[in-house]
XYZ file of C-alpha atoms in Angstrom:
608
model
C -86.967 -11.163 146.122
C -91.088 -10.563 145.928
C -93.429 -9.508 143.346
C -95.308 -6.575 144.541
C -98.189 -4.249 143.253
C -100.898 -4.997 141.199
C -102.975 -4.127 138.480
C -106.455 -3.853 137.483
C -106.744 -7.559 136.746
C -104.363 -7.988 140.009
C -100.821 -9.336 138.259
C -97.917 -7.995 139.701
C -96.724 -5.093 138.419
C -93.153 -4.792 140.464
C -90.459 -6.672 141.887
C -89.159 -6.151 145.408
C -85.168 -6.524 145.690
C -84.768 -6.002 149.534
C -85.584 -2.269 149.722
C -85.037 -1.468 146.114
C -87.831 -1.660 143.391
C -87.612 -3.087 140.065
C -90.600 -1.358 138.106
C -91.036 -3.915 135.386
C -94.503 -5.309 134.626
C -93.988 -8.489 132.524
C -90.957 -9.507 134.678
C -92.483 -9.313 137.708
C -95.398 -11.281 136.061
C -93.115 -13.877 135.130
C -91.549 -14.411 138.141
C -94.836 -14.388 140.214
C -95.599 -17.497 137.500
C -92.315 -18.934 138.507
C -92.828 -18.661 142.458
C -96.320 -20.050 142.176
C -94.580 -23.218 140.924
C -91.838 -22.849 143.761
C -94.506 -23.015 146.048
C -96.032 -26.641 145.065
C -94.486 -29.750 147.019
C -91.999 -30.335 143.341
C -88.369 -29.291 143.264
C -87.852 -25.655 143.321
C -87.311 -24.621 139.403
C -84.112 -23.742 137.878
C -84.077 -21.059 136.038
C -82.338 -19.089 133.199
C -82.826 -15.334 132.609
C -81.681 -14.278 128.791
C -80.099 -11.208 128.936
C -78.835 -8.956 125.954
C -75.230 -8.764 125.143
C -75.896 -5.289 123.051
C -78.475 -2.711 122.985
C -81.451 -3.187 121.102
C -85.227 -3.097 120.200
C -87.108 -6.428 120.832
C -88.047 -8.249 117.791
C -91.370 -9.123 118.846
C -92.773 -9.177 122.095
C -93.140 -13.089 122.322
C -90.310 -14.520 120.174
C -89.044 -16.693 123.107
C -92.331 -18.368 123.712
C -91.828 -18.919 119.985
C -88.148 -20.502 119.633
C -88.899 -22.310 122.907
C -91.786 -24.448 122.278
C -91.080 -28.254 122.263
C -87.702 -27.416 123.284
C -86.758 -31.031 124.977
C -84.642 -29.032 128.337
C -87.237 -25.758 128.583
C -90.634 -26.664 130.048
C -91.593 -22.971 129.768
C -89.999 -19.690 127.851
C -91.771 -16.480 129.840
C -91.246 -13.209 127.732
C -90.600 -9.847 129.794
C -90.757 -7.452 127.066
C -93.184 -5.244 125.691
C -93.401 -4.435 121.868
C -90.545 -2.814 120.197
C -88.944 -2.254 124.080
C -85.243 -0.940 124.071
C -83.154 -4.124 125.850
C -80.495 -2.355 127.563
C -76.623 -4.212 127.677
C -75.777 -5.741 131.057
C -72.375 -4.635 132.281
C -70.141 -7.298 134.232
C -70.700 -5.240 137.357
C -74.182 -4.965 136.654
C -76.553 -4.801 140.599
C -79.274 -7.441 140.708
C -82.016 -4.884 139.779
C -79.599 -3.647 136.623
C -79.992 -7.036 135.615
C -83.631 -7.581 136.204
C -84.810 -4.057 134.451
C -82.969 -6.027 131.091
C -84.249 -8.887 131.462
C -85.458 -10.410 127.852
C -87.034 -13.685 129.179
C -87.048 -16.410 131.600
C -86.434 -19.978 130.990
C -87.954 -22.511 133.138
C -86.084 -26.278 132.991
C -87.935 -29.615 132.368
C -85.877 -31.342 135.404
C -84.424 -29.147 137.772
C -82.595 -31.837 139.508
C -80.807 -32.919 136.778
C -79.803 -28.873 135.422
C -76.176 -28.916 136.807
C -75.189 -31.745 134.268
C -77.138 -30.655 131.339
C -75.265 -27.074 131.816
C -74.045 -27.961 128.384
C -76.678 -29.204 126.560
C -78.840 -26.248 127.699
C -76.120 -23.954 126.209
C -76.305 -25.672 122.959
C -80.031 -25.842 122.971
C -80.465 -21.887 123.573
C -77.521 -20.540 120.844
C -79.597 -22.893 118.085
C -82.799 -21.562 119.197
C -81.850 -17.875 119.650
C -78.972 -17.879 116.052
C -80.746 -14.267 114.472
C -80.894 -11.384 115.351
C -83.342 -11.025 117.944
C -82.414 -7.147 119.122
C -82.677 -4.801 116.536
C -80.383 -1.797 115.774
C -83.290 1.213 114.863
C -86.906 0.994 116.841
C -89.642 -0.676 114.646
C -92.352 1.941 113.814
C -94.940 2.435 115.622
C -97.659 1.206 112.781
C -101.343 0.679 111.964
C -102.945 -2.042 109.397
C -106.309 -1.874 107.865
C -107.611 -6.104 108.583
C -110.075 -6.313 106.210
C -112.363 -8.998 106.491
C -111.365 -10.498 110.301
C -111.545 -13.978 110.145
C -114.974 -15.739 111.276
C -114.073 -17.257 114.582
C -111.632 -16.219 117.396
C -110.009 -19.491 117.431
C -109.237 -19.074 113.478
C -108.147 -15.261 114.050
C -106.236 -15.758 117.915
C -102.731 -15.962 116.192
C -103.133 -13.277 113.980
C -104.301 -10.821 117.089
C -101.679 -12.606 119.167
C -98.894 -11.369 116.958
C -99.850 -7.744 115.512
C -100.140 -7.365 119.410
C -96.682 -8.535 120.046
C -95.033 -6.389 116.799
C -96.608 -3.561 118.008
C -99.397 -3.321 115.033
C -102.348 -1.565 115.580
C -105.517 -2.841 113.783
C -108.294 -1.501 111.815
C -110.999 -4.181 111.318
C -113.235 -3.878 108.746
C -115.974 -6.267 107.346
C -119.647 -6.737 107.529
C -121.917 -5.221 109.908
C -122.478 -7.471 113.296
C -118.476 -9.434 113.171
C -117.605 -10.940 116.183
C -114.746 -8.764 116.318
C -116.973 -5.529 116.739
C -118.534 -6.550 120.216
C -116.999 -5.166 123.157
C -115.637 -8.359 124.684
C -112.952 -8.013 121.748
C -112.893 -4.567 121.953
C -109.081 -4.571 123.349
C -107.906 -6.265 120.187
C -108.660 -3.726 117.607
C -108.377 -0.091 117.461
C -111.498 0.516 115.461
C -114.233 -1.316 113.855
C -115.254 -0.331 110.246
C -118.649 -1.550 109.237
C -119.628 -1.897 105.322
C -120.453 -4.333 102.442
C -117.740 -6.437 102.105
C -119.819 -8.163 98.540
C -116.737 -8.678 96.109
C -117.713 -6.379 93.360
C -116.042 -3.760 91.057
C -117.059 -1.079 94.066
C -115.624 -2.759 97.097
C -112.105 -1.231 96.260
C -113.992 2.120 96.544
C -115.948 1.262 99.716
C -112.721 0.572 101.422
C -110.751 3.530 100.552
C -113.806 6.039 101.577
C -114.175 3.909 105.420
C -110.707 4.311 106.033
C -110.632 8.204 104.865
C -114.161 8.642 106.798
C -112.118 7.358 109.737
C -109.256 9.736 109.838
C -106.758 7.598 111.305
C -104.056 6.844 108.778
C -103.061 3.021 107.952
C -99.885 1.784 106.526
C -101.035 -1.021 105.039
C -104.101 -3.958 104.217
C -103.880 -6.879 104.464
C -106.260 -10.190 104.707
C -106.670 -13.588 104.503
C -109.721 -14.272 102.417
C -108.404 -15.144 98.656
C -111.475 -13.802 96.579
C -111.002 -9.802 98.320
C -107.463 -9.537 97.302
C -107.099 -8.308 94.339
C -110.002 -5.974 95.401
C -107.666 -4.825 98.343
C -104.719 -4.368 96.117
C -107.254 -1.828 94.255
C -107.709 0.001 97.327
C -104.120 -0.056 98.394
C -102.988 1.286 94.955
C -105.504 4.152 95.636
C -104.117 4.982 99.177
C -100.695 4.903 97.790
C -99.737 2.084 100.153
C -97.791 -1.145 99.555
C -99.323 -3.739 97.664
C -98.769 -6.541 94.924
C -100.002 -6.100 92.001
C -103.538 -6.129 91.441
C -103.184 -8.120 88.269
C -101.193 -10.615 89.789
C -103.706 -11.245 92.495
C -106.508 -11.792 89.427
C -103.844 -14.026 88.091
C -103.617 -16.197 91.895
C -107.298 -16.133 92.787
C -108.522 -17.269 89.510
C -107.225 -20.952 89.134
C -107.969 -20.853 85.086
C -105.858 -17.233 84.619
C -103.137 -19.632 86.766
C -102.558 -22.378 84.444
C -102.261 -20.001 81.625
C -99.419 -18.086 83.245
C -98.109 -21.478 83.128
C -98.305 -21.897 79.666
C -99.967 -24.919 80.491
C -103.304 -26.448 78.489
C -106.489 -26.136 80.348
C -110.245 -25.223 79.669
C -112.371 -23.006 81.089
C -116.025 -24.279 81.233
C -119.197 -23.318 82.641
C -121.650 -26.517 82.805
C -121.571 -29.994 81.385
C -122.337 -29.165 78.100
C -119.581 -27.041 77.114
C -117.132 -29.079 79.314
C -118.076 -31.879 77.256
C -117.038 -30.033 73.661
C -114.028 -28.598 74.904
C -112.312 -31.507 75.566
C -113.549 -33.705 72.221
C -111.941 -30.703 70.275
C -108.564 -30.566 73.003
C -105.660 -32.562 73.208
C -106.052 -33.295 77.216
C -106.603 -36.376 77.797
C -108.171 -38.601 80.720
C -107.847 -38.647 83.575
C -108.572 -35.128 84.237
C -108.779 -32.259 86.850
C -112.084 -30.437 87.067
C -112.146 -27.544 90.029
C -114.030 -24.597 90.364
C -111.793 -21.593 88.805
C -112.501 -19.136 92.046
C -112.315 -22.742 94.547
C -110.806 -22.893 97.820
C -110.667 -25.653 100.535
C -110.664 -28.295 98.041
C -114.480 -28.353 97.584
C -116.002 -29.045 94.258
C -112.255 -30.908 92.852
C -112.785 -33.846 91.061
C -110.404 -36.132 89.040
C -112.845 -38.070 86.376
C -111.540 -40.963 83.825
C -114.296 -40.431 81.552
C -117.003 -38.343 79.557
C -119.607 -39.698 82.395
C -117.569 -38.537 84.914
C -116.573 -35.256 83.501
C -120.583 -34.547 83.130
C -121.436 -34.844 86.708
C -117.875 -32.977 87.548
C -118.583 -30.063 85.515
C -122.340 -29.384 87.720
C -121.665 -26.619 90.103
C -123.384 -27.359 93.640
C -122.705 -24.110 95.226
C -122.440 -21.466 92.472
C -122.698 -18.804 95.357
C -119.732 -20.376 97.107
C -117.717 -20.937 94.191
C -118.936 -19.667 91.150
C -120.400 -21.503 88.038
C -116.715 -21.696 85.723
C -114.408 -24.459 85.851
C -110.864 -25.071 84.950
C -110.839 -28.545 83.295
C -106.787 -29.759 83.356
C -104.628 -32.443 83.442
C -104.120 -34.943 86.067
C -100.772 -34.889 87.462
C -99.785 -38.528 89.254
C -96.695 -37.584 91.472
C -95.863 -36.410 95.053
C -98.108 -33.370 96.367
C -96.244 -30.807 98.326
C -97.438 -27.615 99.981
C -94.716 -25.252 100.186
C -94.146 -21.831 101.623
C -92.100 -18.649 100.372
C -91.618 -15.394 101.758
C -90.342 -12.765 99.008
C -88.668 -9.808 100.013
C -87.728 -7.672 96.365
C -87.697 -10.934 94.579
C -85.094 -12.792 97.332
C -86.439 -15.926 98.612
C -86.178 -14.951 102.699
C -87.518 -18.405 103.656
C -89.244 -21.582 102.407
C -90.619 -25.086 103.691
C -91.809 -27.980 101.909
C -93.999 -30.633 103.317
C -95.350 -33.668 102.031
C -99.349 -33.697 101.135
C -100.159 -37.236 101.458
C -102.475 -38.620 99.361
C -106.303 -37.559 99.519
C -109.024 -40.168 98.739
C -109.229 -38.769 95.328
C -105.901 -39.662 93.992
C -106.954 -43.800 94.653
C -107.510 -45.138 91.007
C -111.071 -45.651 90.804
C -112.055 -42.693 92.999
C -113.292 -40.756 90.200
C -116.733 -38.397 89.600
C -117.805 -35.847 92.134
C -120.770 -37.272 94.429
C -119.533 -34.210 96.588
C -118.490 -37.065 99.394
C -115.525 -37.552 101.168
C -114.580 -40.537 99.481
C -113.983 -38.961 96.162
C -112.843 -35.574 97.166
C -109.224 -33.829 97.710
C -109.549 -32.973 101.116
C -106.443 -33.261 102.764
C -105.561 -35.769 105.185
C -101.942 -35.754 106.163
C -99.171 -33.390 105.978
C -95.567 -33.960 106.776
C -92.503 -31.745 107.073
C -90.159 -31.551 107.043
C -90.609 -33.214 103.253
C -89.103 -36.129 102.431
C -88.336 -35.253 99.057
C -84.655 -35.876 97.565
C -82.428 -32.312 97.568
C -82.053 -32.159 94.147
C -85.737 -32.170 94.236
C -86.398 -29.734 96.546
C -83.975 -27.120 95.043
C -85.857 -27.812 91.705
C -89.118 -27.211 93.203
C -87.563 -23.766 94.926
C -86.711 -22.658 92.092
C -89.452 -23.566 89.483
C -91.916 -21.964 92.636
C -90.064 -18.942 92.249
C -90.248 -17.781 88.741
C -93.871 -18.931 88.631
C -94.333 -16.099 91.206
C -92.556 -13.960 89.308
C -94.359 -14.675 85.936
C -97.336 -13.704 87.734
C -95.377 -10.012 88.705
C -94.971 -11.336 92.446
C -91.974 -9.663 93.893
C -92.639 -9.220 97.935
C -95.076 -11.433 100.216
C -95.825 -14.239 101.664
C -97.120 -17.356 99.270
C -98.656 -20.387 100.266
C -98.062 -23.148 97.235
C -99.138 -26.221 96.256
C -97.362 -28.648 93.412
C -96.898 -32.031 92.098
C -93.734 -32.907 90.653
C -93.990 -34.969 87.830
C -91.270 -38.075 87.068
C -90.231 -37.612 90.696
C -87.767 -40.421 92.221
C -90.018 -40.793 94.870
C -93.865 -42.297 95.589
C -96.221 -43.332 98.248
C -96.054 -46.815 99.418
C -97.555 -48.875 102.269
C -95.262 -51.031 104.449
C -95.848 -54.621 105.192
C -97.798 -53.092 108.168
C -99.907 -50.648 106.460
C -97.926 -47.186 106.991
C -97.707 -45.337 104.178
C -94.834 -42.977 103.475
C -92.984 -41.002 100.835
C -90.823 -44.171 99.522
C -87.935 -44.458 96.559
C -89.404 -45.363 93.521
C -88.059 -48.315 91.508
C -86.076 -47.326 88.889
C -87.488 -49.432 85.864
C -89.607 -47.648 83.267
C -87.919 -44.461 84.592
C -86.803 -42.945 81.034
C -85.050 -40.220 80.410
C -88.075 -37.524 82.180
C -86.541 -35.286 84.909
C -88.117 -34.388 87.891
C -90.545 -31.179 87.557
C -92.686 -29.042 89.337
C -96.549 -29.108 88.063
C -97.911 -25.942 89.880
C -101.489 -26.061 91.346
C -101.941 -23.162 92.898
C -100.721 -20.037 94.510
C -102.389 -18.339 97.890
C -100.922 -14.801 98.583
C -101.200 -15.532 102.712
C -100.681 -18.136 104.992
C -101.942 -21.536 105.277
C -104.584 -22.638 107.397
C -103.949 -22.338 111.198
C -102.971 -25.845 111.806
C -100.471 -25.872 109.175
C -99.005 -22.337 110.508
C -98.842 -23.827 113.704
C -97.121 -26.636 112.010
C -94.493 -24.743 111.055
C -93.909 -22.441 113.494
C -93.263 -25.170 116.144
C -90.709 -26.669 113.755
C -88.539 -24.078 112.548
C -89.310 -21.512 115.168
C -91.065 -19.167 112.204
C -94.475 -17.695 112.925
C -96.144 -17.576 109.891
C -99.192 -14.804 110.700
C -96.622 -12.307 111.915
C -94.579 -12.692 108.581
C -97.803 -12.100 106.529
C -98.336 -8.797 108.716
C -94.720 -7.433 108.251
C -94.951 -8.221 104.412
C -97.734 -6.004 104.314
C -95.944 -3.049 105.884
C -92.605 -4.220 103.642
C -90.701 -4.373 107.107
C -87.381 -5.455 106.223
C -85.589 -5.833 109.044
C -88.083 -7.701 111.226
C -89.051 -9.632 107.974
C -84.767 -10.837 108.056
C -84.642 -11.660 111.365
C -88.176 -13.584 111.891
C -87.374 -15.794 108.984
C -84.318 -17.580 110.040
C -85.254 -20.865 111.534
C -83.337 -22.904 114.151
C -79.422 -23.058 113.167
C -79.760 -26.986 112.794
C -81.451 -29.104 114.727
C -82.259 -32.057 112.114
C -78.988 -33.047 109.835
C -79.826 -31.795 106.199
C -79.881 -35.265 105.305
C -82.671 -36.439 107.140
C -84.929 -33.466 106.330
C -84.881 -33.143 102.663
C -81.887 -30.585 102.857
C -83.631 -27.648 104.434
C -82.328 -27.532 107.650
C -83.444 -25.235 110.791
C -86.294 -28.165 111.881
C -86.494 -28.885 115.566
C -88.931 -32.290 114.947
C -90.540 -34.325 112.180
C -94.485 -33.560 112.885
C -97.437 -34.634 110.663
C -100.629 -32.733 110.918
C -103.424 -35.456 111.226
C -106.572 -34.077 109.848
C -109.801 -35.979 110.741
C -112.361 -34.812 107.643
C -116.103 -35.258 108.330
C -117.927 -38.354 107.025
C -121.438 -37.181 107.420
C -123.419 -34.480 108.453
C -125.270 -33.922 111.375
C -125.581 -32.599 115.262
C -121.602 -32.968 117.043
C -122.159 -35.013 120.327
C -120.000 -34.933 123.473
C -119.139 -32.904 126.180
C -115.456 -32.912 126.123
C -113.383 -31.772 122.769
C -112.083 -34.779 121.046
C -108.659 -34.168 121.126
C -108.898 -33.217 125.196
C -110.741 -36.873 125.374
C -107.492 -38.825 123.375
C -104.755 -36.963 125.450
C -106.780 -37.619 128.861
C -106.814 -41.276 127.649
C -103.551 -41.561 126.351
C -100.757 -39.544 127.800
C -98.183 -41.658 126.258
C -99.753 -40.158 122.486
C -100.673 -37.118 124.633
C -96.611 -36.514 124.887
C -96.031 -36.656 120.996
C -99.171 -33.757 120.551
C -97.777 -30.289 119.972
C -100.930 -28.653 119.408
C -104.486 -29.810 118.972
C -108.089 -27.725 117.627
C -111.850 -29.313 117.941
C -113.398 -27.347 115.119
C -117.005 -28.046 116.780
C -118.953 -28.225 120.193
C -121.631 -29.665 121.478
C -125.080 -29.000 119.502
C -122.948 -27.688 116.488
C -124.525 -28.777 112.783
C -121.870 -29.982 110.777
C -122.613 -29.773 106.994
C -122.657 -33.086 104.887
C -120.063 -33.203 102.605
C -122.407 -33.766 99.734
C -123.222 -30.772 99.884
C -120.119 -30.070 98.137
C -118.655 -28.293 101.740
C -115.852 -29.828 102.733
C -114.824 -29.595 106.371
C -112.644 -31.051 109.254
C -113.749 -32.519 112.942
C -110.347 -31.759 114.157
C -106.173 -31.495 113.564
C -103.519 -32.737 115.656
C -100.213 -32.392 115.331
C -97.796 -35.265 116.496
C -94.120 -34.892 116.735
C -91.013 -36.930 117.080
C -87.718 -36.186 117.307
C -86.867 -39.744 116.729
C -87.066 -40.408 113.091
C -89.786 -39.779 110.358
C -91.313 -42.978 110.660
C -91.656 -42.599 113.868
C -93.741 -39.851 113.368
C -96.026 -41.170 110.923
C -96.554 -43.962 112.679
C -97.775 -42.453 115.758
C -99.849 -40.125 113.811
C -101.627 -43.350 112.929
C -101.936 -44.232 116.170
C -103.436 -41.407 117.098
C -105.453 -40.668 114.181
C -107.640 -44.365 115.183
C -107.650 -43.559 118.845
C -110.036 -40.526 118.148
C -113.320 -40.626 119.601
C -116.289 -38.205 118.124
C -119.979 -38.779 117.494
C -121.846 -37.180 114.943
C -125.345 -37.829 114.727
């Protein structure tokens, strides 16, 4: 067998079976990957080729690469398909190129030498990994989604390119005159570019309607991932007679004041000491207290205060251009912080996760006032999953999660959460050496209060790109390509994409939500200070260089900055990370945590 042919950017194009020809692009790609690793002094690889068993339309174009990542037997999963290809069944007398025309993927083993005895274990490994429905009865249609506002870097927006490419979505950009996204080096990730004023205003609704008309091409859907244009974007949807959630609800999730009340929770809303001040003399909240910009995000501008004082220099917007000049003032909630993640498909809960928020500098007693610093703020610091929250718990906080949403009118989408739960069985403590961890609370002084969920807030899209990737590498479900299918109310790729692993972790040693592969922690480093980033090499690069045994345990790592880059003080009241990493173990929880430590204090960066 040879690869054969080439294309413009001279990849293969076709394999060579004696005198036959196998015309099949990706394969032959695959396999020229494959045979460039033959040809290195190492063991010749062992390889598997998944084949389909029925006929049917791929998923999405890279769901092995997916399902495959930190698999402990597969060093590499190489997809052969295109988007929404027909797979073909493989007879028992099926010829060598029969086979190789249906060809789904190829697996690449760790250890080659030791494949014939892990036969087994490889079998078990790929059924967990591939347990849904990765061929599809009916072809996916051919579809195209109005992006609006396309994400202010390429390394924020790669994964949400990456997988409308692979589902076969056609995009529509539009934002602001000059994006990134509108040169021509990015040309081949968009279909159009729509220039206009993206200010959120009463007229943007109308603005986007009249560029996509002007355009011609029809869209089936818009999406986004900026929380203060959504309900905006609902407006235009509405108008274009496309899917959407409620406009009303999105006022209700993007405006953290209009939130608590769907609660039926007390809270103020406050604009300026003054007022902040009076409202709670004449309420019954009591210290300590929650003060947070009503239209917030990232944290920035939340401060718990134990006092008037406090609450005075709280209530003091430093960015009313960022944020806004109203506050929510609210309780103060002292239990376990979870983020947690639902996808809604006609009000059935398709999927959720739950991972533990650890504590952030501002939940220390005594770490009250905002001075806009790091020290005082609720920037997050470490995430775990999966959580390590009691069952009981975690079907609580399901449940309690969903009816929130569907107070609020939510029926269909994806929702990023995040909640305390009050009187919860469990807290943080340190060990005698300093870790600290989600730990059974003693049961004195416990009463007769249940557990609860105390919501915080809802966010009708993913999370952040480190936490997506987070997940994604431990249940096998891709977060950005879920959001984009909600948006076109694909149901059957919306089923199959949210089934995780069958069960890699026992339920009882991952909070009862089975499907995780791993426990990982993402290990956010927050900036300190402002200034110029130093260094030639990322910061994460530099630590796995150093130290390949921590190097082993990394999944995924992001710089956020390069060399010359200004970094904003956090006084400033912007909040804003050097870097995530996220470190894995398939050992225990502790384990994990621990070496997150370990690599959290071996990271070298210089900001001056």
């Amino acid at each position: 067998m040879a690869c054969k042919g080439t294309d413009s950017e001279n990849t293969p194009t076709k394999l060579l079976l004696g005198r036959e020809e196998v015309n099949h692009p990706r394969l032959a790609s695959a396999f020229a990957d494959v045979l460039q690793e033959a040809d290195t002094p190492q063991t010749t690889p062992h390889i598997r080729l998944i084949l389909p068993t029925q006929n049917g339309y791929i998923v999405r174009s890279d769901i092995f690469a997916i399902r495959f990542t930190r698999s402990p037997l597969i060093s590499r999963a190489l997809d052969c398909t295109e988007p929404r290809q027909l797979l073909h069944q493989v007879s028992d007398d099926a010829k060598m190129a029969q086979i190789l025309a249906s060809t789904a993927a190829i697996l690449v083993l760790h250890d080659p030498k030791d494949a014939p005895a892990r036969e087994a274990m490889l079998d078990a490994d790929i059924e967990m990994r591939l347990s849904f429905p990765w061929l599809l009865e009916n072809q996916p249609r051919q579809t195209t989604l109005a992006l609006f506002n396309g994400v202010d870097t390429w390394e924020r927006g790669e994964a949400i390119y990456n997988a409308a490419k692979a589902l076969g979505i056609s995009l529509i950009v539009i934002d602001r005159p000059g994006h990134w996204i509108s040169g021509n080096a990015f040309e081949h990730l968009r279909q159009a570019f729509l220039p206009i004023d993206i200010t959120p205003n009463s007229g943007l609704p109308g603005r986007i309607v009249t560029a996509i008309r002007d355009h011609g091409v029809p869209v089936d859907g818009i999406i986004s991932y900026a929380d203060p244009f959504l309900p905006y974007i609902a407006l235009a949807a509405q108008e274009l007679n496309l899917p959407t959630s409620p406009p009303d609800a999105l006022f209700i999730s993007t405006d953290k004041h209009k939130t608590r009340q769907a609660e039926g929770h007390e809270s103020l809303r406050v604009s300026g000491p003054e007022q902040a001040l009076q409202a709670v003399a004449a309420s019954q909240l009591r210290y300590p207290l929650i003060v947070k910009p009503c239209c917030g995000f990232s944290s920035e501008g939340v401060a718990r205060v134990r006092d008037a004082e406090e609450l005075a220099q709280a209530a003091r917007p430093l960015d009313p251009q960022r944020h806004g000049s109203d506050f929510v003032v609210e309780e103060y909630v002292d239990g376990p912080e979870v983020d947690a993640n639902l996808v809604l498909l006609d009000d059935e809960v398709l999927f959720w996760e739950v991972s533990d928020d650890f504590p952030s500098p501002g939940d220390t007693p005594g770490a009250g006032g905002s001075g806009g610093g790091v020290g005082s703020s609720f920037i997050e610091l470490a995430n775990v999953l999966p959580s390590g929250l009691p069952p009981a718990e975690l079907d609580m906080l399901r449940d309690s999660l969903h009816a929130s949403l569907r107070r609020m009118g939510f029926r269909s989408g994806f929702f990023h959460t995040e909640a305390r739960i009050r009187d919860s069985s469990m807290h943080y403590d340190a060990d005698d050496g300093g870790v600290l961890e989600l730990r059974k609370r003693p049961t004195v002084n416990q009463g007769d209060s249940r557990p609860s969920a105390f919501l915080v807030e809802v966010n009708v899209r993913p999370p952040g790109i480190q936490a997506s990737f987070a997940s994604a590498c431990t249940y096998g479900v891709e977060f950005y390509g879920l959001h984009l299918l909600s948006a076109l109310n694909d149901a059957d790729r919306l089923r199959a994409l949210t089934q995780p692993f069958a069960s890699l972790l026992a339920p009882s040693l991952s909070g009862g939500i089975q499907g995780a592969q791993h426990w990982c922690e993402i290990v956010f480093v927050p900036t300190e200070r402002g200034g110029v980033y130093e260094g030639d090499e990322d910061c994460c690069e530099e630590l796995k260089r150093r130290r390949p045994d921590l190097a082993a345990h990394i999944a995924k790592s992001l710089c956020f900055w390069k060399r010359g880059d200004e970094i904003p003080d956090p006084s400033t009241g912007v909040l804003t990370w050097i870097a995530y990493l996220l470190v894995v173990s398939r050992e225990s929880r502790v384990t994990a945590v621990r070496l997150a430590e370990e690599v959290r204090s071996e990271l070298r960066y210089h900001v001056v």
